[in-house]
Every structure is written in C-alpha cells, then in structure tokens.
Short mmCIF file of C-alpha atoms in Angstrom, two decimals:
data_model
loop_
_atom_site.label_atom_id
_atom_site.label_comp_id
_atom_site.label_asym_id
_atom_site.label_seq_id
_atom_site.Cartn_x
_atom_site.Cartn_y
_atom_site.Cartn_z
CA MET A 16 -91.95 22.75 36.84
CA PHE A 17 -91.83 19.17 36.38
CA GLN A 18 -94.77 15.81 37.48
CA VAL A 19 -95.15 12.12 37.15
CA LYS A 20 -98.19 11.36 37.73
CA ASP A 21 -99.10 8.21 39.11
CA GLY A 22 -100.62 5.51 36.07
CA CYS A 23 -97.67 6.37 33.33
CA ARG A 24 -96.08 3.10 32.76
CA LEU A 25 -94.86 2.93 36.46
CA LEU A 26 -97.16 3.20 39.36
CA LEU A 27 -96.42 4.78 43.42
CA VAL A 28 -98.88 2.65 45.60
CA ALA A 29 -96.94 3.02 49.48
CA GLY A 30 -93.55 4.20 48.30
CA LEU A 31 -93.22 1.16 45.45
CA ALA A 32 -92.27 1.89 41.97
CA LEU A 33 -94.46 -0.52 39.71
CA SER A 34 -93.61 -1.01 36.49
CA LEU A 35 -96.76 -0.80 33.80
CA THR A 36 -96.43 -1.09 29.82
CA THR A 37 -98.01 -0.33 26.71
CA ALA A 38 -98.40 -1.57 23.53
CA CYS A 39 -100.73 -0.38 20.72
CA GLY A 40 -103.88 -3.21 20.49
CA GLY A 41 -104.45 -6.40 22.88
CA SER A 42 -106.57 -8.97 23.07
CA GLY A 43 -108.79 -10.30 26.12
CA ASP A 44 -111.07 -13.75 24.30
CA GLY A 45 -112.44 -16.06 27.24
CA ASP A 46 -113.59 -14.98 30.07
CA GLY A 47 -114.12 -18.79 31.75
CA PRO A 48 -111.26 -21.19 34.13
CA SER A 49 -109.05 -22.51 32.05
CA TRP A 50 -106.30 -25.19 31.98
CA ALA A 51 -102.74 -24.16 31.18
CA THR A 52 -99.11 -25.44 32.52
CA PRO A 53 -97.53 -21.05 32.39
CA SER A 54 -92.90 -20.72 31.61
CA ALA A 55 -93.11 -19.91 35.56
CA GLY A 56 -88.80 -19.75 34.84
CA GLY A 57 -85.85 -22.24 35.64
CA GLY A 58 -83.82 -22.45 38.77
CA LYS A 59 -80.55 -20.53 39.61
CA GLY A 60 -79.05 -23.91 37.71
CA GLY A 61 -81.86 -24.13 35.38
CA GLY A 62 -83.93 -27.26 34.98
CA ASP A 63 -87.69 -27.52 35.77
CA LYS A 64 -88.22 -28.05 39.65
CA HIS A 65 -90.01 -24.33 39.92
CA SER A 66 -92.54 -25.03 37.21
CA PRO A 67 -95.66 -25.19 39.00
CA GLY A 68 -97.69 -27.03 36.66
CA ARG A 69 -100.67 -27.30 35.37
CA VAL A 70 -102.16 -23.96 37.07
CA LYS A 71 -106.41 -23.82 36.53
CA ALA A 72 -106.56 -20.04 35.20
CA TYR A 73 -109.97 -17.19 34.99
CA ASP A 74 -109.82 -15.19 32.27
CA PRO A 75 -110.78 -12.94 34.29
CA PRO A 76 -110.41 -14.10 37.62
CA LEU A 77 -113.27 -12.51 39.67
CA LYS A 78 -111.87 -13.79 43.23
CA PHE A 79 -109.31 -13.78 45.41
CA GLN A 80 -107.30 -15.82 47.99
CA ASP A 81 -107.36 -13.95 50.74
CA GLY A 82 -104.35 -12.07 52.72
CA GLY A 83 -103.45 -15.69 54.65
CA GLY A 84 -101.98 -17.44 51.78
CA ALA A 85 -100.50 -14.59 50.48
CA GLN A 86 -96.69 -15.24 49.28
CA TYR A 87 -94.10 -11.36 49.13
CA VAL A 88 -92.58 -10.38 46.27
CA ALA A 89 -90.91 -7.33 47.03
CA GLY A 90 -90.78 -3.63 49.40
CA GLY A 91 -91.41 -3.73 52.74
CA THR A 92 -89.35 -2.01 55.15
CA GLY A 93 -86.06 -1.50 54.91
CA GLU A 94 -86.06 -2.44 51.20
CA GLY A 95 -86.88 1.05 49.12
CA LYS A 96 -88.66 0.86 45.77
CA TRP A 97 -89.04 -1.64 44.04
CA SER A 98 -91.08 -1.87 39.97
CA VAL A 99 -92.72 -5.39 39.20
CA ARG A 100 -93.60 -6.76 35.86
CA LEU A 101 -96.30 -9.46 35.46
CA LYS A 102 -96.15 -12.56 33.18
CA ASP A 103 -97.48 -16.22 33.44
CA THR A 104 -96.97 -16.83 37.39
CA THR A 105 -93.16 -15.35 37.01
CA VAL A 106 -92.71 -11.88 39.26
CA PHE A 107 -89.93 -9.91 37.41
CA ALA A 108 -88.86 -7.42 40.41
CA ALA A 109 -86.59 -4.18 40.27
CA SER A 110 -84.39 -2.26 42.75
CA ASP A 111 -81.10 0.51 42.43
CA ASP A 112 -79.14 -2.38 43.34
CA GLU A 113 -81.05 -5.67 42.07
CA VAL A 114 -83.52 -7.49 39.24
CA ARG A 115 -84.95 -10.87 40.96
CA ALA A 116 -87.45 -13.54 39.12
CA MET A 117 -90.67 -14.64 41.81
CA ASN A 118 -92.60 -17.95 41.50
CA VAL A 119 -96.10 -16.41 42.38
CA LEU A 120 -97.96 -18.99 43.42
CA ASP A 121 -94.87 -20.17 46.64
CA GLY A 122 -93.34 -17.05 47.05
CA GLU A 123 -89.80 -18.78 46.08
CA GLU A 124 -87.17 -16.45 44.34
CA LEU A 125 -86.13 -18.07 41.29
CA TRP A 126 -83.09 -16.11 40.51
CA SER A 127 -81.05 -13.13 41.56
CA VAL A 128 -79.02 -10.18 39.91
CA LYS A 129 -76.42 -8.36 41.22
CA PRO A 130 -75.33 -5.18 39.45
CA LYS A 131 -71.17 -5.63 38.52
CA GLY A 132 -69.53 -2.40 39.72
CA ARG A 133 -70.07 -0.75 43.39
CA PRO A 134 -73.62 -0.14 43.33
CA ALA A 135 -73.52 3.98 43.93
CA GLU A 136 -73.99 5.51 47.81
CA ASP A 137 -76.46 7.93 46.08
CA THR A 138 -79.07 6.24 43.96
CA ASP A 139 -82.08 8.05 45.78
CA TYR A 140 -80.67 11.34 45.30
CA GLY A 141 -83.50 13.74 43.26
CA THR A 142 -85.23 10.17 41.33
CA GLU A 143 -89.19 9.84 41.66
CA ALA A 144 -89.52 5.78 40.76
CA VAL A 145 -87.48 2.87 39.53
CA GLY A 146 -88.19 2.75 35.90
CA GLY A 147 -87.69 -0.96 35.03
CA PRO A 148 -86.99 -4.38 34.11
CA GLU A 149 -87.90 -4.75 30.97
CA LEU A 150 -89.08 -7.74 28.82
CA VAL A 151 -87.15 -8.31 25.35
CA GLU A 152 -85.63 -10.79 22.79
CA LEU A 153 -82.58 -11.13 22.19
CA ASP A 154 -81.27 -13.31 19.75
CA GLY A 155 -84.32 -15.50 20.18
CA GLN A 156 -84.42 -15.47 24.05
CA THR A 157 -86.83 -13.62 26.57
CA ALA A 158 -84.63 -11.18 28.52
CA VAL A 159 -84.64 -9.05 31.26
CA LEU A 160 -82.77 -5.24 31.25
CA ALA A 161 -82.19 -3.59 34.70
CA ALA A 162 -79.46 -0.78 35.32
CA PHE A 163 -78.05 -0.03 37.93
CA SER A 164 -76.19 3.03 39.22
CA VAL A 165 -72.98 2.42 39.89
CA THR A 166 -69.22 3.37 40.86
CA ARG A 167 -65.80 2.83 39.45
CA PRO A 168 -63.26 3.34 41.95
CA GLY A 169 -60.55 5.28 42.00
CA ALA A 170 -56.80 5.64 42.09
CA GLY A 171 -54.20 7.90 42.73
CA THR A 172 -55.26 11.12 41.72
CA THR A 173 -57.70 9.65 39.07
CA PRO A 174 -61.04 10.71 41.17
CA ASP A 175 -64.05 8.35 41.32
CA ARG A 176 -66.34 7.95 38.23
CA ARG A 177 -70.31 7.04 38.47
CA LEU A 178 -71.80 5.40 35.73
CA ILE A 179 -74.55 3.40 34.44
CA GLU A 180 -74.46 -0.22 34.31
CA LEU A 181 -76.61 -1.71 31.57
CA THR A 182 -77.47 -5.70 32.47
CA ALA A 183 -79.53 -8.07 30.40
CA VAL A 184 -80.56 -11.88 32.23
CA ALA A 185 -82.74 -14.87 30.70
CA ALA A 186 -85.40 -14.40 32.06
CA ASP A 187 -86.23 -18.43 32.48
CA SER A 188 -82.50 -18.85 34.26
CA GLY A 189 -81.44 -15.33 35.35
CA LYS A 190 -78.94 -16.21 33.54
CA ARG A 191 -76.52 -13.20 32.96
CA LEU A 192 -75.65 -12.34 28.84
CA TRP A 193 -74.15 -9.14 29.18
CA THR A 194 -73.36 -6.64 30.97
CA THR A 195 -72.15 -3.09 29.66
CA GLU A 196 -71.09 0.76 31.21
CA LEU A 197 -72.71 4.00 29.87
CA GLU A 198 -71.45 7.78 30.65
CA ARG A 199 -74.22 9.21 32.36
CA PRO A 200 -74.95 12.39 31.16
CA GLU A 201 -73.02 15.35 31.49
CA GLY A 202 -74.24 16.92 34.63
CA GLU A 203 -76.71 14.37 35.82
CA GLU A 204 -73.62 12.27 37.97
CA GLU A 205 -76.45 11.43 40.38
CA GLY A 206 -79.19 9.32 41.02
CA GLU A 207 -80.79 6.58 39.81
CA PRO A 208 -81.43 6.47 35.87
CA TYR A 209 -85.04 6.20 35.67
CA VAL A 210 -85.74 3.13 32.55
CA ALA A 211 -88.13 4.48 30.32
CA GLY A 212 -89.28 1.95 27.83
CA VAL A 213 -87.70 -0.39 25.49
CA ASP A 214 -88.51 -1.84 21.65
CA ASP A 215 -86.47 -4.52 19.87
CA SER A 216 -83.52 -2.35 19.77
CA ALA A 217 -83.78 0.46 22.20
CA VAL A 218 -83.86 1.16 25.65
CA VAL A 219 -84.18 5.02 27.02
CA PHE A 220 -82.70 6.65 29.93
CA SER A 221 -84.01 9.46 32.02
CA PHE A 222 -82.20 11.55 34.09
CA GLY A 223 -83.36 14.68 37.09
CA GLY A 224 -86.11 16.25 36.41
CA SER A 225 -87.50 19.71 36.92
CA GLY A 226 -85.47 22.27 35.69
CA SER A 227 -82.98 19.94 34.44
CA ALA A 228 -84.10 16.47 32.37
CA VAL A 229 -82.07 14.65 30.13
CA THR A 230 -83.25 11.34 27.63
CA MET A 231 -80.36 8.85 26.45
CA GLY A 232 -80.93 5.76 23.50
CA VAL A 233 -79.08 3.06 24.07
CA SER A 234 -78.69 0.80 21.45
CA LEU A 235 -79.25 -2.89 22.70
CA ASP A 236 -77.35 -3.70 19.30
CA THR A 237 -74.30 -1.98 19.95
CA ARG A 238 -75.04 -1.42 23.84
CA LYS A 239 -73.71 1.87 23.57
CA THR A 240 -75.47 5.52 24.30
CA SER A 241 -77.01 5.74 20.31
CA TRP A 242 -78.16 9.75 21.16
CA THR A 243 -78.92 11.54 23.78
CA GLU A 244 -81.65 15.06 24.02
CA GLU A 245 -81.13 17.66 26.98
CA GLY A 246 -84.04 19.44 28.35
CA PHE A 247 -86.44 16.20 27.82
CA TYR A 248 -87.35 14.32 29.99
CA ALA A 249 -88.89 10.53 28.17
CA ASP A 250 -92.19 9.39 30.69
CA PHE A 251 -93.18 5.91 29.01
CA VAL A 252 -92.13 4.01 25.44
CA ASP A 253 -94.74 3.16 23.21
CA GLY A 254 -93.62 1.21 20.07
CA SER A 255 -91.06 3.47 18.49
CA VAL A 256 -92.39 6.34 19.87
CA VAL A 257 -90.77 7.91 22.84
CA VAL A 258 -93.14 10.61 24.23
CA GLY A 259 -91.94 12.78 27.52
CA ARG A 260 -91.79 16.08 29.01
CA GLY A 261 -88.93 18.87 26.56
CA GLY A 262 -88.68 22.57 28.00
CA ALA A 263 -86.45 20.98 32.18
CA ASP A 264 -82.95 23.63 30.41
CA SER A 265 -85.93 26.74 29.99
CA VAL A 266 -86.72 27.77 33.19
CA PHE A 267 -86.84 31.65 31.68
CA GLY A 268 -88.27 30.12 28.90
CA GLY A 269 -90.66 29.12 26.98
CA GLY A 270 -91.01 26.18 29.21
CA VAL A 271 -92.80 22.78 28.83
CA SER A 272 -93.93 21.78 25.87
CA VAL A 273 -95.15 17.59 25.64
CA GLU A 274 -93.56 16.54 23.01
CA GLY A 275 -93.01 12.39 21.01
CA ARG A 276 -89.24 11.17 19.98
CA ASN A 277 -88.23 8.62 17.43
CA ILE A 278 -86.13 5.96 19.42
CA ALA A 279 -83.45 4.82 16.82
CA ASP A 280 -82.25 9.25 16.81
CA GLY A 281 -84.20 10.80 19.06
CA SER A 282 -85.98 12.74 16.81
CA GLU A 283 -89.34 15.21 17.08
CA LEU A 284 -92.07 13.07 15.67
CA TRP A 285 -94.49 15.77 16.84
CA THR A 286 -95.75 18.65 19.56
CA TYR A 287 -99.00 18.08 21.15
CA LYS A 288 -98.34 21.77 23.05
CA GLY A 289 -95.36 23.84 23.82
CA ARG A 290 -95.47 26.96 25.91
CA LEU A 291 -97.14 25.03 29.52
CA ASN A 292 -96.14 25.15 33.45
CA SER A 293 -96.40 22.08 34.23
CA ALA A 294 -98.07 18.36 32.28
CA GLU A 295 -98.77 15.18 33.42
CA LEU A 296 -98.89 12.53 31.06
CA SER A 297 -100.25 8.81 31.35
CA PRO A 298 -99.84 5.97 29.22
CA ALA A 299 -103.83 4.75 28.62
CA GLY A 300 -103.19 1.74 25.84
CA ASP A 301 -104.26 1.07 22.93
CA CYS A 302 -101.44 4.05 21.12
CA LEU A 303 -102.83 6.45 22.93
CA PHE A 304 -101.99 8.31 26.63
CA THR A 305 -103.32 11.42 28.72
CA ALA A 306 -101.93 14.38 28.84
CA VAL A 307 -103.55 16.87 32.08
CA VAL A 308 -101.91 19.91 31.62
CA ASP A 309 -101.46 23.15 33.15
CA ALA A 310 -101.40 26.12 29.74
CA PRO A 311 -100.89 29.38 31.54
CA PHE A 312 -101.61 31.14 27.76
CA GLU A 313 -104.09 29.44 26.99
CA ARG A 314 -107.93 30.60 28.11
CA ASP A 315 -108.63 27.50 30.24
CA THR A 316 -105.93 27.01 32.10
CA ASP A 317 -106.55 22.92 33.15
CA ILE A 318 -106.53 20.22 30.59
CA ALA A 319 -106.68 17.38 29.63
CA THR A 320 -107.66 15.11 27.15
CA LEU A 321 -106.73 12.32 24.88
CA VAL A 322 -103.53 11.67 23.32
CA THR A 323 -102.66 9.15 20.90
CA THR A 324 -98.59 8.18 20.31
CA ASP A 325 -97.50 8.62 16.65
CA THR A 326 -100.49 11.78 15.32
CA GLY A 327 -99.68 13.79 19.14
CA LYS A 328 -102.80 14.39 18.13
CA GLU A 329 -106.33 13.60 19.83
CA PRO A 330 -108.12 11.06 18.03
CA PRO A 331 -110.05 12.56 15.01
CA LYS A 332 -113.98 11.73 16.84
CA LEU A 333 -113.19 11.70 20.16
CA ARG A 334 -113.58 15.95 19.72
CA ALA A 335 -116.78 15.26 18.23
CA ALA A 336 -118.02 12.95 20.59
CA LYS A 337 -117.04 14.11 23.78
CA PRO A 338 -117.73 11.46 26.27
CA PHE A 339 -115.26 13.15 29.21
CA GLY A 340 -116.78 17.13 28.91
CA ASP A 341 -114.12 19.30 29.30
CA PRO A 342 -112.19 17.26 32.12
CA THR A 343 -109.77 19.34 34.28
CA ASP A 344 -108.21 15.68 35.38
CA LEU A 345 -107.78 12.58 33.55
CA THR A 346 -107.09 9.05 34.13
CA CYS A 347 -107.91 5.80 31.82
CA TRP A 348 -107.08 2.03 31.82
CA ASN A 349 -107.82 0.23 27.97
CA ALA A 350 -110.11 -2.80 28.69
CA GLU A 351 -108.46 -3.97 25.11
CA ASP A 352 -111.33 -4.47 22.39
CA THR A 353 -113.98 -3.86 25.12
CA ALA A 354 -113.74 -0.61 26.45
CA LEU A 355 -112.01 2.69 28.02
CA LEU A 356 -112.06 3.44 31.20
CA CYS A 357 -112.24 6.50 32.61
CA ALA A 358 -111.43 8.81 35.18
CA VAL A 359 -113.09 12.21 34.96
CA ALA A 360 -112.66 14.57 37.31
CA GLU A 361 -114.20 18.55 35.76
CA LYS A 362 -113.22 20.76 38.43
CA PHE A 363 -115.19 19.66 41.25
CA ASP A 364 -117.42 16.87 39.71
CA LYS A 365 -116.06 12.90 39.28
CA ARG A 366 -117.33 10.61 37.18
CA LEU A 367 -116.11 7.19 35.76
CA VAL A 368 -117.35 6.77 32.52
CA ALA A 369 -116.46 3.89 29.92
CA VAL A 370 -116.29 4.49 26.15
CA ASP A 371 -116.29 2.64 22.76
CA PRO A 372 -113.02 3.08 21.84
CA GLY A 373 -113.91 2.97 17.53
CA SER A 374 -117.27 5.38 18.20
CA TRP A 375 -116.28 6.71 21.18
CA THR A 376 -119.08 7.54 21.98
CA GLU A 377 -120.29 6.69 26.38
CA LEU A 378 -121.09 3.03 26.71
CA TRP A 379 -122.25 3.93 31.12
CA SER A 380 -121.03 6.46 34.37
CA VAL A 381 -121.12 6.85 37.99
CA ALA A 382 -120.96 9.99 39.15
CA ASP A 383 -119.80 10.07 42.70
CA ASP A 384 -122.67 12.18 43.48
CA ASP A 385 -125.35 9.59 42.33
CA ASP A 386 -127.64 8.59 45.14
CA SER A 387 -128.44 4.57 43.34
CA ARG A 388 -125.09 3.69 43.43
CA LEU A 389 -121.27 3.70 44.67
CA MET A 390 -118.14 5.34 42.44
CA PRO A 391 -115.51 2.47 42.52
CA SER A 392 -111.75 3.86 42.80
CA ILE A 393 -110.26 1.87 40.39
CA SER A 394 -107.48 -0.54 40.17
CA THR A 395 -106.76 -1.68 37.07
CA VAL A 396 -108.72 -3.51 34.50
CA PHE A 397 -107.73 -6.79 32.79
CA HIS A 398 -109.51 -8.78 29.90
CA GLY A 399 -112.77 -6.53 30.78
CA ALA A 400 -112.86 -6.77 34.07
CA VAL A 401 -112.31 -3.38 35.60
CA TYR A 402 -110.79 -3.80 39.84
CA GLY A 403 -111.52 -1.30 41.97
CA THR A 404 -112.56 -1.41 45.33
CA THR A 405 -115.73 0.79 46.99
CA GLU A 406 -116.50 2.41 51.32
CA ASN A 407 -118.30 -1.18 50.84
CA GLY A 408 -114.58 -3.32 50.00
CA SER A 409 -113.41 -4.44 46.52
CA VAL A 410 -115.85 -4.71 43.10
CA ILE A 411 -115.48 -6.15 39.67
CA LEU A 412 -116.81 -4.50 37.24
CA ASP A 413 -117.75 -5.33 33.89
CA ALA A 414 -116.45 -2.64 31.46
CA ARG A 415 -118.47 -3.04 28.37
CA THR A 416 -121.54 -2.47 29.97
CA GLY A 417 -120.38 -1.74 33.64
CA LYS A 418 -122.92 -3.95 35.87
CA ASP A 419 -120.75 -5.50 39.16
CA ARG A 420 -119.50 -8.41 37.68
CA SER A 421 -118.08 -9.63 41.60
CA ALA A 422 -118.46 -7.81 45.43
CA ASP A 423 -115.92 -9.07 48.27
CA SER A 424 -113.68 -10.33 45.94
CA GLY A 425 -110.72 -10.56 48.33
CA GLY A 426 -108.85 -7.09 47.29
CA ALA A 427 -108.06 -4.56 43.74
CA PRO A 428 -105.43 -5.71 43.23
CA PHE A 429 -103.21 -2.91 40.86
CA LEU A 430 -101.89 -5.75 38.32
CA VAL A 431 -103.82 -8.65 37.74
CA ASN A 432 -103.56 -11.77 34.79
CA GLU A 433 -104.79 -15.13 34.27
CA TYR A 434 -103.15 -16.92 37.03
CA VAL A 435 -102.53 -14.30 39.92
CA GLY A 436 -103.13 -10.92 41.60
CA LEU A 437 -100.72 -8.44 42.92
CA PHE A 438 -101.31 -6.42 45.99
CA GLY A 439 -99.82 -3.39 48.23
CA GLY A 440 -99.55 -4.21 51.33
CA SER A 441 -100.33 -1.36 54.06
CA ILE A 442 -95.92 -1.12 54.94
CA GLY A 443 -95.32 -1.13 50.93
CA GLU A 444 -94.85 -4.18 50.33
CA ILE A 445 -96.08 -6.09 47.32
CA GLU A 446 -97.69 -9.17 47.74
CA ALA A 447 -99.42 -11.98 44.91
CA ARG A 448 -102.73 -13.55 45.60
CA ARG A 449 -103.38 -16.38 43.24
CA ALA A 450 -106.51 -16.38 41.75
CA VAL A 451 -109.09 -18.42 43.26
CA GLY A 452 -111.76 -17.70 40.76
#
C-alpha cells in the first residue's frame, strides 16, 4: 500500500540511500569561481591537520575531475546501504552500524562512530532505506544525529530487548556529545528506524511500511519520546511540519491519506487527500513537495501535483497557470529563486518543464519526442545549474533559460556544492569528484 518515491528526502541509487533535506527559501548568488577556506572538520584527536586549506570554489561547478581522481566515500560490495550529507568539503555518511565523516578532497576519514550497544542482527528487515545523518545545532555547535537499532542482551529469564540508540556527535571532531536509548514502538521490534527529519527541537523516526506503520517524535531537550502516531509513516520534515502518509492501519478501512503533522506533538495540521490506494511524496524545496496519488474514488486515478508543506494545498496560482497540464507523474527540483524544474509525465508523454516560482508560468520545456533537442534525465540542481544526462553523455543546463552551459562535464552528480560532486558508482559505491571548472 505504501510506496516511497525516489527523491523524497532520500534517494535510492544503486542500492544506496542518499539523504536530502528540504528548506524553505534558498540563495544562489554568484556563478563564477571564488576562493574559500571551508571547514572540513578535525581529525580523531582534534586540531586542524585535516584542513584542506584554500581550495578553489565554483558556483556552480560546470566540470568535475574524471573518475580516475575520484575519492571513495562509502558503499560497494558488502557495505550495505548508506545515507550521505555534504557540507563544504566534508561528507557525513551513515549506515545501520556506523556514522563517519570524510574529507572529500583527499578521501581521508576524519572520524568514525559506531553504536555503543550491540547492533541488531536484523537491521535490514522491512527497510527501504537508511535515514540520516542529520545536522543540527546543539548548545551552540553543529552536531550529527544518527540512529541505530541495537540489542540489549538478556540474562536469566529476561529476554533480549531491541532498542533504538540515538547518538549526537560533534560534526568537527567526532566527539560523542551524548547517547540515549529509546524504546521501540509496540509491534515494531524489528527493522532499522528511518530518520525522517529534524528541526531544532525534535527528531522524527518512522517504522514499518505496508499495512502498518508508526512514527515517533523525540525531544532533543529531554532525549525522550514525546509522541507516537500509529498508522502514520513520516516521509520527511520541512521546518516544523512532518509530511507523510496515514491510514497504514486501515487496510480494510479508508485507505491511505496524505497528512502534515506538527513535529512538536504529532498533532494533525492538514490532510491533502484521503481514501487513496497509494501515494508517493517527494520534497521539492521552498516549502513544496510533489504528491503522486492513486485515488480510486476520483475520476482520474493517477494524479500528480505540487503541494505546500505549510497548508497541504496547491500554491494559489498553480491551478490557474497549469504549467504541467494534467500530469500522472511529477518530480521537481528547486533551483533556489531561479526556477522550479519538473520532470512531467502525462500518461505516455514526458517533458522537462521549468517554471517561474512566483507566477508559475512556463520558462522553457523540452519534450522526449522533440526532434530538435534531447530531453535530459535530471540528477540534481544547484545554484541555477541543472545536472543530468542524455544519450550524448552528461550535460549541465541553465535553470532559467534551459540553454546548455556545459557538456561532457565529467558525469552527473546526485549531490553537488561549490567544491565537489557526489556520484554513484557501478557497484553501489558513493564517490566524490572535485569541481575543476
């Protein structure tokens, strides 16, 4: 009944979970190279020996070094699923039994933290992806939050207990700031928790999937569970709104509903649609997400649209402008204040459409049956640059005009900043390639 769409706060690429966040608003000023000294974090013992020094920044990058200069980050045969987050020249990566930081310029590990408890043996049970790591400010410093499924060994007639270990780690040094153990929701004794998201006061976990689900919020002040909601699966957090799908305990009832809940107490803020067969939800940035729903009680069973995370409704001007037609599938990327890029499918017709985020009018589009131009497959968007591929190889477009800015740029990254792009390897590895143009 439940489906998690690629692109929702995390991506599944070659079996790897790649974490993405959403944020209202954004900035994308500057489009040329500059010099910067990013904070890459310290080594295991602190200090600055791992500092990259002055590295050239490209905003946005239009070319990456070839695969021969790539730095290994995580994944590959035997390493399982990983979730990653990129900040300056540091990548934070989490799996079901480790969270680590690496310098993406030279591939050197800065620090690694494993759970204090004994990792549960069935952490892949019923999970579709690994959530986190999440970056949050705690007591004036940037911390990385990671969650692990652990087992507290039993003794005598006391059986083993499955718990969730939530750990806060200093982002710069890897020092463990605190660790707390949390009771798992009743009926969800197996499987890895999915970290749906965080704000400055709470972190949200999801458990389960088809037929049953539970979401719980954990206060970062008390480090205790503050609320649980049975039948609700949180997909992502945007600000203080938890967006997900309800009705997971209503197989013979009303079906799936798309809901927004308050991160502080789990109270319902809005319901976009209910009585659905299925729903796929993906954050699009700037307080927007795409909802692709199968609604059997409506005339059109396949419906896709943009919805605002604060109201649970379509943006006021979107319905009148109707830039996407009547799509049956929709995936969008926010290019800050420049444009909103959307891959649109209307039954068997496919288009890439860029719209103005203020008026919702079309800026440019490319169709898959266009004889004069190839429609790219988009991998990510950063500071007005659109990264993707065609049958000719990698390409970078201008988000506002749609014109080619670069071809054969060294591949299509799934995550990028001014210094580096992250790429998925052929055997499920995640690798970093430095921006060189």
